[in-house]
Short mmCIF file of C-alpha atoms in Angstrom, two decimals:
data_model
loop_
_atom_site.label_atom_id
_atom_site.label_comp_id
_atom_site.label_asym_id
_atom_site.label_seq_id
_atom_site.Cartn_x
_atom_site.Cartn_y
_atom_site.Cartn_z
CA MET A 788 -1.16 15.30 -22.00
CA SER A 789 1.43 12.83 -20.69
CA MET A 790 0.55 9.24 -19.96
CA GLU A 791 3.88 8.63 -18.23
CA PRO A 792 4.53 9.55 -14.61
CA THR A 793 6.87 12.18 -13.17
CA LEU A 794 9.06 11.28 -10.19
CA HIS A 795 9.00 13.67 -7.20
CA HIS A 796 10.71 13.70 -3.80
CA LEU A 797 9.67 15.35 -0.54
CA ALA A 798 11.69 15.89 2.63
CA VAL A 799 9.96 14.45 5.70
CA PRO A 800 10.69 14.75 9.44
CA GLY A 801 11.02 11.88 11.90
CA PRO A 802 13.38 8.93 11.52
CA ARG A 803 16.56 9.76 9.62
CA ALA A 804 17.74 8.18 6.42
CA ALA A 805 20.53 5.62 6.36
CA HIS A 806 23.81 7.08 7.67
CA GLY A 807 21.87 9.78 9.50
CA GLU A 808 21.10 11.94 6.47
CA PRO A 809 17.87 13.98 6.12
CA ARG A 810 15.20 11.78 4.58
CA ARG A 811 12.97 12.00 1.53
CA ILE A 812 10.02 9.98 0.29
CA ALA A 813 9.34 9.54 -3.41
CA TRP A 814 6.16 9.49 -5.42
CA TRP A 815 5.21 9.11 -9.07
CA GLU A 816 2.61 11.54 -10.38
CA TRP A 817 0.35 10.81 -13.32
CA ASN A 818 -1.70 13.60 -14.89
CA ALA A 819 -3.40 13.42 -18.29
CA THR A 820 -6.28 15.73 -17.36
CA GLY A 821 -5.01 18.66 -19.41
CA ALA A 822 -4.94 20.82 -16.26
CA ALA A 823 -1.63 21.63 -14.58
CA HIS A 824 -3.22 21.42 -11.12
CA PRO A 825 -6.46 19.40 -11.20
CA SER A 826 -8.75 19.67 -8.21
CA HIS A 827 -8.96 15.88 -7.78
CA VAL A 828 -6.00 13.72 -6.70
CA VAL A 829 -5.98 9.97 -6.05
CA VAL A 830 -3.20 8.81 -3.72
CA CYS A 831 -2.22 5.13 -4.14
CA VAL A 832 -0.13 3.29 -1.53
CA HIS A 833 1.25 -0.22 -1.91
CA GLY A 834 1.64 -3.28 0.31
CA LEU A 835 4.42 -4.30 2.69
CA SER A 836 7.13 -5.37 0.23
CA ARG A 837 5.82 -3.70 -2.93
CA GLN A 838 6.33 -0.24 -4.47
CA ALA A 839 4.53 2.60 -6.26
CA ARG A 840 4.67 1.27 -9.82
CA ASP A 841 2.26 -1.52 -8.82
CA PHE A 842 -0.44 1.01 -9.68
CA ASP A 843 0.61 1.81 -13.26
CA VAL A 844 -2.42 0.17 -14.87
CA LEU A 845 -4.90 1.78 -12.48
CA ALA A 846 -3.12 5.14 -12.78
CA ARG A 847 -3.41 5.11 -16.57
CA ALA A 848 -7.15 4.48 -16.26
CA LEU A 849 -7.59 7.35 -13.78
CA ALA A 850 -5.09 9.90 -15.14
CA PRO A 851 -7.42 11.44 -17.77
CA HIS A 852 -9.83 12.31 -14.94
CA ALA A 853 -7.63 13.05 -11.90
CA ALA A 854 -4.00 13.40 -10.94
CA VAL A 855 -2.72 10.12 -9.51
CA VAL A 856 0.03 10.12 -6.88
CA CYS A 857 1.64 6.70 -6.34
CA VAL A 858 3.90 6.62 -3.30
CA ASP A 859 7.03 4.64 -2.50
CA VAL A 860 6.74 4.09 1.26
CA ALA A 861 9.95 4.58 3.27
CA GLY A 862 12.58 1.96 2.45
CA ARG A 863 10.95 0.98 -0.83
CA GLY A 864 11.40 1.96 -4.46
CA GLN A 865 12.91 5.43 -4.85
CA SER A 866 12.34 6.49 -1.21
CA ASP A 867 15.24 6.68 1.22
CA TRP A 868 16.07 3.77 3.51
CA LEU A 869 15.88 4.36 7.27
CA ASP A 870 18.84 4.45 9.63
CA ASP A 871 16.83 2.67 12.36
CA PRO A 872 15.21 -0.57 11.17
CA MET A 873 12.71 -0.50 14.04
CA ALA A 874 11.22 2.67 12.54
CA TYR A 875 9.81 0.61 9.67
CA GLN A 876 6.35 0.59 11.24
CA ILE A 877 2.90 2.03 10.53
CA PRO A 878 3.25 5.20 12.68
CA THR A 879 6.27 6.29 10.62
CA TYR A 880 4.40 5.73 7.38
CA VAL A 881 1.28 7.53 8.60
CA ASN A 882 3.33 10.57 9.59
CA ASP A 883 5.15 10.57 6.23
CA LEU A 884 1.91 10.39 4.26
CA ALA A 885 0.27 13.11 6.38
CA VAL A 886 3.18 15.37 5.38
CA LEU A 887 2.64 14.45 1.73
CA LEU A 888 -1.10 15.20 1.90
CA ALA A 889 -0.35 18.61 3.42
CA HIS A 890 2.21 19.24 0.68
CA LEU A 891 -0.26 18.37 -2.07
CA ARG A 892 -2.87 20.71 -0.59
CA GLN A 893 -0.35 23.54 -0.18
CA ARG A 894 0.93 23.08 -3.73
CA HIS A 895 -2.60 23.21 -5.10
CA ALA A 896 -3.48 26.29 -3.04
CA GLN A 897 -0.40 28.15 -4.20
CA ALA A 898 -0.97 27.23 -7.85
CA THR A 899 -4.66 28.13 -7.88
CA GLY A 900 -4.66 31.01 -5.42
CA THR A 901 -7.37 29.47 -3.26
CA ALA A 902 -7.37 29.79 0.51
CA GLU A 903 -9.85 26.94 1.01
CA PRO A 904 -7.82 24.12 2.65
CA TYR A 905 -9.99 21.34 1.20
CA ALA A 906 -10.43 22.74 -2.29
CA LEU A 907 -8.25 19.83 -3.41
CA ARG A 908 -10.21 16.57 -3.29
CA ILE A 909 -7.98 13.69 -2.19
CA ASP A 910 -9.06 10.06 -2.51
CA TRP A 911 -7.03 7.10 -1.25
CA VAL A 912 -6.35 3.63 -2.67
CA GLY A 913 -4.40 1.40 -0.30
CA THR A 914 -3.36 -2.20 -0.81
CA SER A 915 -2.75 -4.22 2.37
CA MET A 916 -0.27 -2.07 4.37
CA GLY A 917 -1.28 0.92 2.25
CA GLY A 918 -4.86 0.30 3.35
CA LEU A 919 -3.88 0.34 7.03
CA ILE A 920 -2.13 3.67 6.48
CA GLY A 921 -5.25 4.93 4.72
CA MET A 922 -7.49 3.79 7.58
CA ALA A 923 -5.34 5.71 10.06
CA LEU A 924 -5.51 8.88 7.99
CA ALA A 925 -9.18 8.58 7.03
CA SER A 926 -10.12 8.22 10.71
CA GLN A 927 -8.79 11.76 11.27
CA PRO A 928 -11.28 14.36 9.93
CA ALA A 929 -8.49 16.92 9.55
CA MET A 930 -6.92 14.79 6.82
CA GLY A 931 -9.99 15.45 4.67
CA LEU A 932 -9.96 12.24 2.65
CA HIS A 933 -12.95 12.20 0.33
CA ARG A 934 -13.16 8.52 -0.68
CA LEU A 935 -11.29 5.45 0.52
CA VAL A 936 -10.48 2.17 -1.23
CA LEU A 937 -9.18 -0.63 1.02
CA ASN A 938 -7.64 -3.44 -0.99
CA ASP A 939 -7.74 -6.73 0.93
CA VAL A 940 -7.14 -5.43 4.42
CA GLY A 941 -9.14 -4.58 7.51
CA PRO A 942 -9.00 -4.35 11.30
CA VAL A 943 -8.36 -8.09 11.71
CA ILE A 944 -5.29 -9.62 10.07
CA GLU A 945 -5.27 -13.41 10.03
CA PRO A 946 -2.15 -14.87 11.76
CA ALA A 947 -1.52 -17.44 9.02
CA SER A 948 -0.85 -14.65 6.53
CA LEU A 949 1.83 -13.16 8.80
CA GLU A 950 3.65 -16.48 9.01
CA ARG A 951 3.50 -16.79 5.22
CA ILE A 952 4.90 -13.30 4.69
CA ALA A 953 7.69 -13.93 7.22
CA ARG A 954 9.00 -16.79 5.07
CA TYR A 955 10.08 -14.44 2.28
CA LEU A 956 10.19 -10.87 3.64
CA GLY A 957 13.70 -9.44 3.77
CA GLN A 958 15.29 -12.08 1.56
CA GLN A 959 17.58 -10.49 -1.03
CA PRO A 960 18.55 -13.13 -3.60
CA VAL A 961 20.38 -12.05 -6.74
CA TYR A 962 18.65 -13.01 -9.98
CA PRO A 963 20.59 -13.33 -13.25
CA SER A 964 17.82 -11.70 -15.29
CA GLU A 965 14.49 -9.90 -14.98
CA GLN A 966 12.73 -13.01 -16.26
CA ALA A 967 14.42 -15.20 -13.64
CA ALA A 968 13.29 -12.73 -10.99
CA ALA A 969 9.75 -12.76 -12.36
CA ASP A 970 9.67 -16.56 -12.23
CA ALA A 971 10.95 -16.61 -8.64
CA LEU A 972 8.59 -13.91 -7.45
CA TRP A 973 5.63 -15.72 -8.95
CA GLU A 974 6.35 -18.67 -6.66
CA VAL A 975 5.54 -16.50 -3.60
CA SER A 976 2.92 -14.36 -5.33
CA SER A 977 0.64 -16.80 -7.15
CA ALA A 978 -2.16 -15.83 -4.75
CA PHE A 979 -2.40 -12.59 -6.74
CA GLY A 980 -4.45 -14.57 -9.22
CA PRO A 981 -4.09 -15.18 -12.96
CA HIS A 982 -1.80 -12.84 -14.91
CA THR A 983 -0.41 -13.08 -18.40
CA PRO A 984 3.38 -13.39 -18.66
CA GLU A 985 3.47 -9.82 -19.98
CA GLN A 986 1.43 -8.49 -17.05
CA TRP A 987 3.61 -10.28 -14.50
CA LEU A 988 6.87 -9.10 -16.07
CA ALA A 989 5.55 -5.53 -16.07
CA LEU A 990 4.74 -5.85 -12.36
CA THR A 991 8.16 -7.39 -11.68
CA ARG A 992 10.48 -4.88 -13.37
CA PRO A 993 9.91 -2.04 -10.85
CA MET A 994 10.45 -4.55 -8.03
CA LEU A 995 14.12 -4.89 -9.03
CA ARG A 996 17.34 -2.90 -8.72
CA PRO A 997 20.62 -3.75 -10.45
CA VAL A 998 23.48 -5.18 -8.38
CA ALA A 999 26.69 -7.03 -9.17
CA GLY A 1000 25.73 -10.27 -10.84
CA GLY A 1001 22.19 -9.32 -11.83
CA TRP A 1002 19.11 -8.02 -10.05
CA THR A 1003 17.79 -7.98 -6.50
CA LEU A 1004 14.66 -6.62 -4.81
CA HIS A 1005 14.07 -2.88 -4.62
CA TYR A 1006 13.53 -2.57 -0.87
CA ASP A 1007 15.69 -2.30 2.24
CA PRO A 1008 15.82 -5.85 3.69
CA ALA A 1009 15.64 -4.22 7.13
CA ILE A 1010 11.90 -3.66 6.65
CA ALA A 1011 11.65 -7.25 7.92
CA VAL A 1012 13.34 -6.46 11.27
CA PRO A 1013 10.32 -5.21 13.28
CA PHE A 1014 8.05 -7.72 11.56
CA ARG A 1015 10.26 -10.65 12.49
CA ALA A 1016 11.00 -9.30 15.98
CA LEU A 1017 7.31 -9.49 16.80
CA LEU A 1018 6.91 -13.02 15.47
CA GLU A 1019 10.10 -14.26 17.13
CA ALA A 1020 9.04 -12.85 20.49
CA GLN A 1021 5.75 -14.68 20.15
CA ARG A 1022 7.51 -17.93 19.25
CA ALA A 1023 9.94 -17.61 22.17
CA ALA A 1024 7.10 -17.04 24.61
CA GLN A 1025 5.24 -20.00 23.14
CA ALA A 1026 8.26 -22.27 23.67
CA ALA A 1027 8.76 -21.11 27.27
CA ASP A 1028 5.16 -21.34 28.44
CA PRO A 1029 2.61 -22.29 25.78
CA VAL A 1030 -0.45 -21.64 27.94
CA ALA A 1031 0.68 -18.23 29.21
CA ALA A 1032 1.91 -17.27 25.74
CA ALA A 1033 -1.42 -18.16 24.17
CA GLN A 1034 -3.28 -16.12 26.76
CA ALA A 1035 -0.96 -13.12 26.37
CA ARG A 1036 -1.10 -13.32 22.58
CA SER A 1037 -4.88 -13.54 22.67
CA ALA A 1038 -5.13 -10.51 24.95
CA ALA A 1039 -2.67 -8.50 22.83
CA GLN A 1040 -4.41 -9.52 19.62
CA GLN A 1041 -7.79 -8.51 21.01
CA ALA A 1042 -6.42 -5.16 22.17
CA GLY A 1043 -4.80 -4.52 18.79
CA GLU A 1044 -7.91 -5.45 16.89
CA ALA A 1045 -10.06 -3.29 19.17
CA GLY A 1046 -7.82 -0.33 18.37
CA LEU A 1047 -8.05 -0.98 14.63
CA TRP A 1048 -11.82 -1.40 14.81
CA ALA A 1049 -12.09 1.90 16.70
CA MET A 1050 -10.04 3.54 13.97
CA TYR A 1051 -12.21 1.99 11.26
CA ASP A 1052 -15.41 3.00 13.05
CA ALA A 1053 -14.21 6.63 13.06
CA ILE A 1054 -14.10 6.72 9.25
CA THR A 1055 -17.00 8.62 7.70
CA CYS A 1056 -16.02 8.93 4.03
CA PRO A 1057 -17.49 6.55 1.41
CA THR A 1058 -15.43 3.35 1.46
CA LEU A 1059 -14.94 0.55 -1.04
CA LEU A 1060 -13.54 -2.75 0.26
CA LEU A 1061 -11.92 -5.14 -2.21
CA ARG A 1062 -11.21 -8.72 -1.25
CA GLY A 1063 -9.61 -11.64 -2.99
CA ALA A 1064 -12.11 -14.44 -2.43
CA GLU A 1065 -9.19 -16.74 -1.47
CA SER A 1066 -7.44 -14.20 0.77
CA ASP A 1067 -5.58 -15.56 3.80
CA LEU A 1068 -5.14 -12.07 5.30
CA LEU A 1069 -8.67 -10.65 5.24
CA SER A 1070 -11.30 -13.21 6.20
CA ARG A 1071 -14.76 -13.02 4.72
CA ALA A 1072 -16.21 -12.67 8.23
CA THR A 1073 -14.11 -9.55 8.83
CA ALA A 1074 -15.02 -8.16 5.40
CA VAL A 1075 -18.74 -8.66 6.04
CA ALA A 1076 -18.41 -7.00 9.46
CA MET A 1077 -16.80 -4.00 7.72
CA THR A 1078 -19.96 -3.59 5.65
CA GLN A 1079 -22.07 -3.39 8.81
CA ARG A 1080 -20.19 -0.84 10.93
CA GLY A 1081 -18.11 2.32 10.63
CA PRO A 1082 -18.33 3.64 7.06
CA ARG A 1083 -20.29 0.51 6.05
CA ALA A 1084 -17.95 -0.27 3.19
CA ARG A 1085 -19.23 -1.58 -0.09
CA LEU A 1086 -17.66 -5.03 -0.53
CA VAL A 1087 -16.52 -6.42 -3.89
CA GLU A 1088 -14.86 -9.85 -4.02
CA PHE A 1089 -12.83 -11.32 -6.87
CA ALA A 1090 -13.01 -15.06 -7.51
CA GLY A 1091 -9.78 -16.99 -7.98
CA VAL A 1092 -7.71 -14.31 -6.24
CA GLY A 1093 -6.04 -14.39 -2.83
CA HIS A 1094 -4.05 -11.67 -1.09
CA ALA A 1095 -4.15 -9.27 -2.77
CA PRO A 1096 -5.84 -8.17 -6.00
CA THR A 1097 -3.17 -6.39 -8.07
CA LEU A 1098 -5.57 -3.92 -9.72
CA VAL A 1099 -4.21 -4.93 -13.10
CA GLN A 1100 -7.13 -6.97 -14.37
CA GLU A 1101 -9.84 -5.01 -16.15
CA ASP A 1102 -12.65 -5.95 -13.77
CA GLN A 1103 -10.61 -4.82 -10.76
CA VAL A 1104 -9.57 -1.56 -12.39
CA TRP A 1105 -13.08 -0.61 -13.42
CA VAL A 1106 -14.58 -1.27 -9.99
CA VAL A 1107 -12.10 1.19 -8.47
CA ARG A 1108 -12.40 3.67 -11.33
CA ASP A 1109 -16.19 3.76 -11.18
CA PHE A 1110 -16.16 4.22 -7.40
CA LEU A 1111 -13.65 7.08 -7.45
CA LEU A 1112 -15.17 8.90 -10.41
CA ALA A 1113 -18.80 8.62 -9.29
CA PRO A 1114 -20.52 11.99 -8.68
#
């Protein structure tokens, strides 16, 4: 039984890769169950500027009990970069992951000889952006998600968090060493909560790729293009006519949140909601509301943590493990 992951790639339709080539997404698969094709798979999807190896600690805890599939979303990690920067948006990611879920089910059916489309149980763990993708998929009964873990995200995203993210997203500094990169990344990631130096360095290494002169971040800096375009349009409107801009932004925000709430309310599978008690992205009011409607998520908060829990600390790992492995 291996406790190290295997890297896979899958061709996906939709937006092309850089230079117009056919595109692939990558995922790391952990399986220490002793079965070549276990009937339980946990799919883990990271946040906006992160990558699949964020879930190594959680995957090791789950791998003796279920296969764990940790995905590099388009433009991150080992997945191809997109030719069109404006395609770096949630609909692209949802479509990609729907293709992956269908692939996992087909692979299991072929290996086991079963014709039952939902013989493979698929659970979902999504951090921030990965949680939004999971909400979109879980709201569709045909996706057949069995259990859902939302890590510090919900239908309402606080504007202050978007401004914070905009300050660093897409920056591609070159670091002379992995340790220098770890130190720099900690400056924008301290909200993750306490980590030992060893834990933080382990989280940092997969965030880097070698370049001339040292190391830079693993992702396509163009993932920031649609994110910044939205914020810049809002700022321009605010400068031109503050009153009208505020009214338009309020109306658009309400419409967007209504759509996300409708999506959340359509979810019927058991749902666990994790929240950093100091989170600036998911307010406590939104988290409490999520326990009272839709799937009526079970809420667990972690003191001393902001956005978002890294699922490295033992208490965080065991909350998720116990939820996903419950009968």
